[in-house]
Amino acid sequence: MSEYNDKNVFNQIIKKELPCNEVENNENSLSFEDINKQAPVHVLTIPKGKYTNLESFASNASNEEIASFIKTIVKSAKNKDLLSSGYRVIINSGSDGNQEVPHLHAHVLGGKNLGPMIKK
Ligand code: AMP
């Protein structure tokens, strides 16, 4: 697996070298608005630790960090008032997953009916 690249954009956001529109912030996780929204609500949730993707997170993160990540995804959906209407969570991983930023992130999408999961 490739080594974590400190220069990735989400690490710069964590270090406050780049700005973000925060949705939720706690000890282990951060949520912020995606700059290129694919739905009326499009939030990204990331762990603050240095994890390239879901596999590295599952293998190396503490149970506390893993619990925080899941809870922060749901807290973000709640902050955006998506709990009753519903939402979708996507984690792209690796090249077939079209992951662009090499720091684990979950997309939280909603605000309209999102249609089928994958275009055929
Ligand atoms: P992925 O293709 O799963 O790696 O998704 C990366 C996401 O990061 C895309 O939806 C981008 O729009 C988003 N993104 C890239 N740079 C920033 C940034 N500076 N602030 C917020 N979102 C970003």
XYZ file of N, CA and C and ligand atoms in Angstrom:
383
model
N 0.835 -1.193 0.000
C 0.000 0.000 0.000
C 0.877 1.254 0.000
N 0.411 2.301 -0.703
C 1.235 3.503 -0.796
C 1.291 4.244 0.545
N 2.411 4.945 0.754
C 2.606 5.689 1.993
C 1.695 6.917 2.023
N 1.323 7.354 3.214
C 0.488 8.546 3.354
C 1.243 9.782 2.856
N 0.574 10.572 2.027
C 1.193 11.789 1.486
C 0.701 13.012 2.278
N 1.602 13.572 3.087
C 1.264 14.706 3.961
C 0.742 15.930 3.212
N 1.067 16.004 1.922
C 0.700 17.205 1.168
C -0.727 17.152 0.623
N -1.446 16.048 0.864
C -2.798 15.968 0.294
C -3.692 17.060 0.894
N -4.684 17.446 0.108
C -5.487 18.624 0.428
C -6.241 18.489 1.768
N -6.670 17.278 2.113
C -7.426 17.143 3.364
C -6.508 17.247 4.583
N -5.266 16.803 4.433
C -4.318 17.005 5.534
C -4.052 18.500 5.718
N -4.027 19.231 4.616
C -3.833 20.690 4.723
C -5.032 21.344 5.406
N -6.219 20.824 5.162
C -7.418 21.346 5.845
C -7.336 21.044 7.341
N -6.938 19.821 7.689
C -6.805 19.456 9.114
C -5.806 20.387 9.804
N -4.713 20.669 9.103
C -3.673 21.528 9.704
C -4.003 23.022 9.613
N -5.176 23.333 9.059
C -5.653 24.709 8.884
C -4.769 25.519 7.935
N -4.075 24.828 7.052
C -3.307 25.518 6.003
C -4.241 25.914 4.851
N -5.373 25.208 4.782
C -6.412 25.546 3.796
C -7.726 25.695 4.534
N -8.626 26.575 4.045
C -9.905 26.765 4.732
C -10.911 25.672 4.355
N -11.946 25.553 5.165
C -13.080 24.694 4.799
C -14.321 25.259 5.470
N -15.483 24.876 4.939
C -16.745 25.244 5.580
C -17.160 24.078 6.474
N -16.866 24.258 7.758
C -17.043 23.180 8.726
C -18.506 22.834 8.967
N -18.788 21.549 9.080
C -20.130 21.076 9.418
C -20.115 20.429 10.803
N -18.988 19.816 11.145
C -18.834 19.149 12.441
C -17.337 18.989 12.716
N -16.955 19.185 13.959
C -15.537 19.095 14.304
C -15.425 18.532 15.706
N -14.674 17.472 15.867
C -14.454 16.922 17.199
C -13.035 16.371 17.286
N -12.709 15.710 18.370
C -11.315 15.323 18.619
C -10.721 14.494 17.473
N -11.485 13.551 16.971
C -10.913 12.597 16.002
C -11.382 12.767 14.564
N -12.423 13.546 14.334
C -13.004 13.623 12.989
C -13.436 15.040 12.657
N -13.547 15.279 11.347
C -13.941 16.605 10.855
C -14.874 16.419 9.661
N -15.909 17.243 9.579
C -16.789 17.254 8.407
C -16.845 18.655 7.847
N -16.876 18.733 6.520
C -16.921 20.041 5.861
C -17.589 19.884 4.504
N -17.997 21.039 3.946
C -18.695 21.041 2.655
C -17.727 20.673 1.536
N -18.199 19.815 0.621
C -17.412 19.518 -0.585
C -17.406 20.768 -1.474
N -16.247 21.103 -2.056
C -16.181 22.315 -2.905
C -16.862 22.121 -4.260
N -17.148 20.908 -4.624
C -17.763 20.648 -5.932
C -18.983 19.747 -5.730
N -20.050 20.356 -5.225
C -21.228 19.606 -4.780
C -21.846 18.758 -5.897
N -22.123 17.491 -5.589
C -22.802 16.594 -6.535
C -24.285 16.433 -6.178
N -24.733 17.133 -5.143
C -26.134 17.063 -4.690
C -26.361 18.319 -3.851
N -27.641 18.670 -3.561
C -27.895 19.876 -2.763
C -27.128 19.876 -1.441
N -27.004 18.700 -0.823
C -26.132 18.566 0.351
C -25.004 17.610 -0.020
N -23.786 18.069 0.155
C -22.611 17.213 -0.119
C -21.526 17.581 0.887
N -21.405 16.725 1.876
C -20.459 16.946 2.970
C -19.427 15.823 2.942
N -18.206 16.140 3.316
C -17.163 15.123 3.459
C -16.839 14.953 4.930
N -16.725 13.714 5.369
C -16.273 13.431 6.737
C -14.936 12.716 6.656
N -13.970 13.209 7.435
C -12.639 12.596 7.435
C -12.178 12.319 8.864
N -11.365 11.279 9.035
C -10.681 11.136 10.323
C -9.526 12.124 10.360
N -9.145 12.604 11.541
C -8.016 13.547 11.625
C -6.666 12.825 11.559
N -6.665 11.528 11.807
C -5.437 10.740 11.699
C -5.066 10.522 10.241
N -3.815 10.100 10.043
C -3.275 9.971 8.687
C -3.573 8.589 8.106
N -4.734 8.469 7.457
C -5.144 7.202 6.854
C -5.470 7.445 5.386
N -4.790 6.706 4.519
C -4.956 6.912 3.085
C -6.328 6.478 2.590
N -6.793 5.365 3.108
C -8.048 4.811 2.574
C -8.714 3.932 3.638
N -9.825 3.326 3.254
C -10.616 2.557 4.229
C -9.825 1.371 4.786
N -9.032 0.740 3.928
C -8.259 -0.429 4.367
C -7.226 -0.017 5.418
N -6.524 1.097 5.160
C -5.505 1.506 6.132
C -6.166 1.949 7.438
N -7.351 2.536 7.335
C -8.096 2.949 8.533
C -8.526 1.719 9.343
N -9.124 0.744 8.662
C -9.609 -0.461 9.357
C -8.453 -1.213 10.015
N -7.278 -1.193 9.368
C -6.132 -1.951 9.887
C -5.407 -1.217 11.012
N -5.394 0.105 10.981
C -4.493 0.854 11.875
C -5.166 1.796 12.870
N -6.390 2.198 12.621
C -7.033 3.169 13.517
C -7.502 2.495 14.801
N -7.603 3.288 15.871
C -8.131 2.757 17.138
C -9.649 2.619 17.032
N -10.210 1.809 17.921
C -11.675 1.662 17.934
C -12.342 3.012 18.179
N -11.684 3.849 18.971
C -12.229 5.186 19.265
C -12.307 6.024 17.982
N -11.250 5.966 17.172
C -11.244 6.728 15.917
C -12.302 6.186 14.944
N -12.428 4.866 14.914
C -13.400 4.260 13.995
C -14.821 4.632 14.425
N -15.086 4.553 15.715
C -16.419 4.922 16.214
C -16.686 6.395 15.923
N -15.678 7.241 16.130
C -15.854 8.671 15.892
C -16.195 8.943 14.429
N -15.517 8.250 13.521
C -15.755 8.463 12.086
C -17.214 8.165 11.737
N -17.704 7.015 12.189
C -19.101 6.628 11.888
C -20.074 7.621 12.539
N -19.826 7.952 13.783
C -20.745 8.867 14.487
C -20.720 10.257 13.850
N -19.551 10.681 13.362
C -19.447 12.016 12.759
C -20.146 12.056 11.403
N -20.127 10.948 10.676
C -20.905 10.872 9.425
C -22.386 11.123 9.737
N -22.878 10.416 10.749
C -24.307 10.545 11.086
C -24.607 11.930 11.667
N -23.688 12.458 12.481
C -23.880 13.802 13.051
C -23.948 14.845 11.927
N -23.135 14.653 10.898
C -23.148 15.580 9.757
C -24.490 15.526 9.044
N -24.988 14.298 8.828
C -26.313 14.145 8.191
C -27.373 14.819 9.055
N -27.243 14.680 10.367
C -28.197 15.309 11.286
C -28.083 16.830 11.211
N -26.860 17.350 11.241
C -26.655 18.813 11.161
C -27.256 19.390 9.890
N -27.259 18.588 8.830
C -27.802 19.045 7.537
C -29.273 18.682 7.380
N -29.888 18.186 8.470
C -31.313 17.890 8.488
C -31.704 16.797 7.487
N -30.855 15.795 7.359
C -31.104 14.731 6.376
C -31.705 13.468 6.991
N -31.816 13.420 8.318
C -32.170 12.133 8.917
C -33.545 11.639 8.513
N -34.524 12.534 8.377
C -35.859 12.035 8.023
C -35.994 11.822 6.519
N -35.361 12.652 5.705
C -35.500 12.503 4.243
C -34.588 11.419 3.688
N -33.493 11.139 4.371
C -32.560 10.105 3.914
C -31.337 10.700 3.244
N -30.360 9.879 3.051
C -29.088 10.350 2.492
C -28.287 9.146 2.016
N -27.157 9.424 1.385
C -26.284 8.350 0.886
C -24.861 8.631 1.360
N -24.173 7.572 1.758
C -22.766 7.686 2.174
C -21.916 6.877 1.200
N -20.902 7.528 0.638
C -20.025 6.858 -0.337
C -18.574 7.002 0.122
N -17.841 5.896 0.080
C -16.386 5.943 0.311
C -15.715 5.356 -0.920
N -15.060 6.209 -1.687
C -14.309 5.734 -2.844
C -12.945 5.253 -2.368
N -12.485 4.147 -2.933
C -11.195 3.602 -2.506
C -10.398 3.125 -3.709
N -9.175 3.639 -3.806
C -8.277 3.146 -4.856
C -8.704 3.541 -6.251
N -8.073 2.939 -7.239
C -8.244 3.434 -8.611
C -9.589 3.045 -9.217
N -10.063 1.816 -9.014
C -11.389 1.482 -9.549
C -12.492 2.269 -8.832
N -12.235 2.655 -7.588
C -13.201 3.478 -6.854
C -13.127 4.950 -7.222
N -12.162 5.307 -8.093
C -11.947 6.715 -8.503
C -11.673 7.630 -7.321
N -10.929 7.139 -6.348
C -10.545 7.997 -5.213
C -9.514 9.015 -5.697
N -9.833 10.303 -5.488
C -8.912 11.360 -5.943
C -7.997 11.847 -4.826
N -8.547 12.026 -3.646
C -7.749 12.559 -2.535
C -7.310 11.391 -1.643
N -5.985 11.226 -1.467
C -5.494 10.045 -0.734
C -5.500 10.210 0.790
N -6.647 10.656 1.304
C -6.894 10.679 2.753
C -8.336 10.198 2.885
N -8.559 9.148 3.690
C -9.898 8.560 3.794
C -10.977 9.629 3.977
N -12.035 9.533 3.199
C -13.164 10.453 3.366
C -14.451 9.770 2.958
N -15.521 10.116 3.667
C -16.853 9.634 3.319
C -17.642 10.808 2.756
N -18.262 10.596 1.595
C -19.169 11.596 1.030
C -20.544 11.375 1.652
N -21.149 12.426 2.163
C -22.521 12.357 2.683
C -23.372 13.225 1.762
N -24.270 12.567 1.046
C -25.030 13.248 -0.011
C -26.516 13.193 0.275
N -27.225 14.266 -0.041
C -28.674 14.253 0.151
C -29.292 15.558 -0.289
N -30.536 15.773 0.166
C -31.243 16.999 -0.180
C -32.146 16.834 -1.380
N -32.117 15.670 -2.014
C -33.045 15.306 -3.094
C -32.975 13.794 -3.247
N -33.891 13.225 -4.018
C -33.780 11.797 -4.300
C -32.573 11.576 -5.199
N -31.668 10.727 -4.771
C -30.381 10.577 -5.460
C -30.407 9.554 -6.592
N -31.547 8.915 -6.809
C -31.650 7.985 -7.935
C -30.860 6.711 -7.691
N -30.666 5.924 -8.757
C -29.971 4.654 -8.595
C -28.528 4.854 -8.121
N -27.986 3.856 -7.465
C -26.669 4.023 -6.838
C -25.561 4.194 -7.866
N -25.627 3.413 -8.936
C -24.555 3.468 -9.938
C -25.187 3.586 -11.313
N -24.677 4.529 -12.138
C -25.162 4.672 -13.516
C -24.768 3.436 -14.301
N -25.691 2.904 -15.100
C -25.351 1.704 -15.887
C -24.914 2.100 -17.276
P -12.881 11.371 -4.133
O -13.035 11.336 -5.618
O -13.749 10.355 -3.433
O -11.434 11.296 -3.692
O -13.459 12.760 -3.666
C -12.674 13.892 -3.429
C -13.621 15.030 -3.158
O -12.907 16.066 -2.538
C -14.298 15.626 -4.409
O -15.699 15.517 -4.278
C -13.808 17.070 -4.411
O -14.790 17.988 -4.865
C -13.474 17.294 -2.933
N -12.487 18.328 -2.655
C -11.255 18.480 -3.214
N -10.617 19.543 -2.665
C -11.459 20.045 -1.720
C -11.382 21.146 -0.807
N -10.315 21.944 -0.744
N -12.442 21.376 0.007
C -13.525 20.599 -0.058
N -13.662 19.541 -0.880
C -12.650 19.274 -1.711
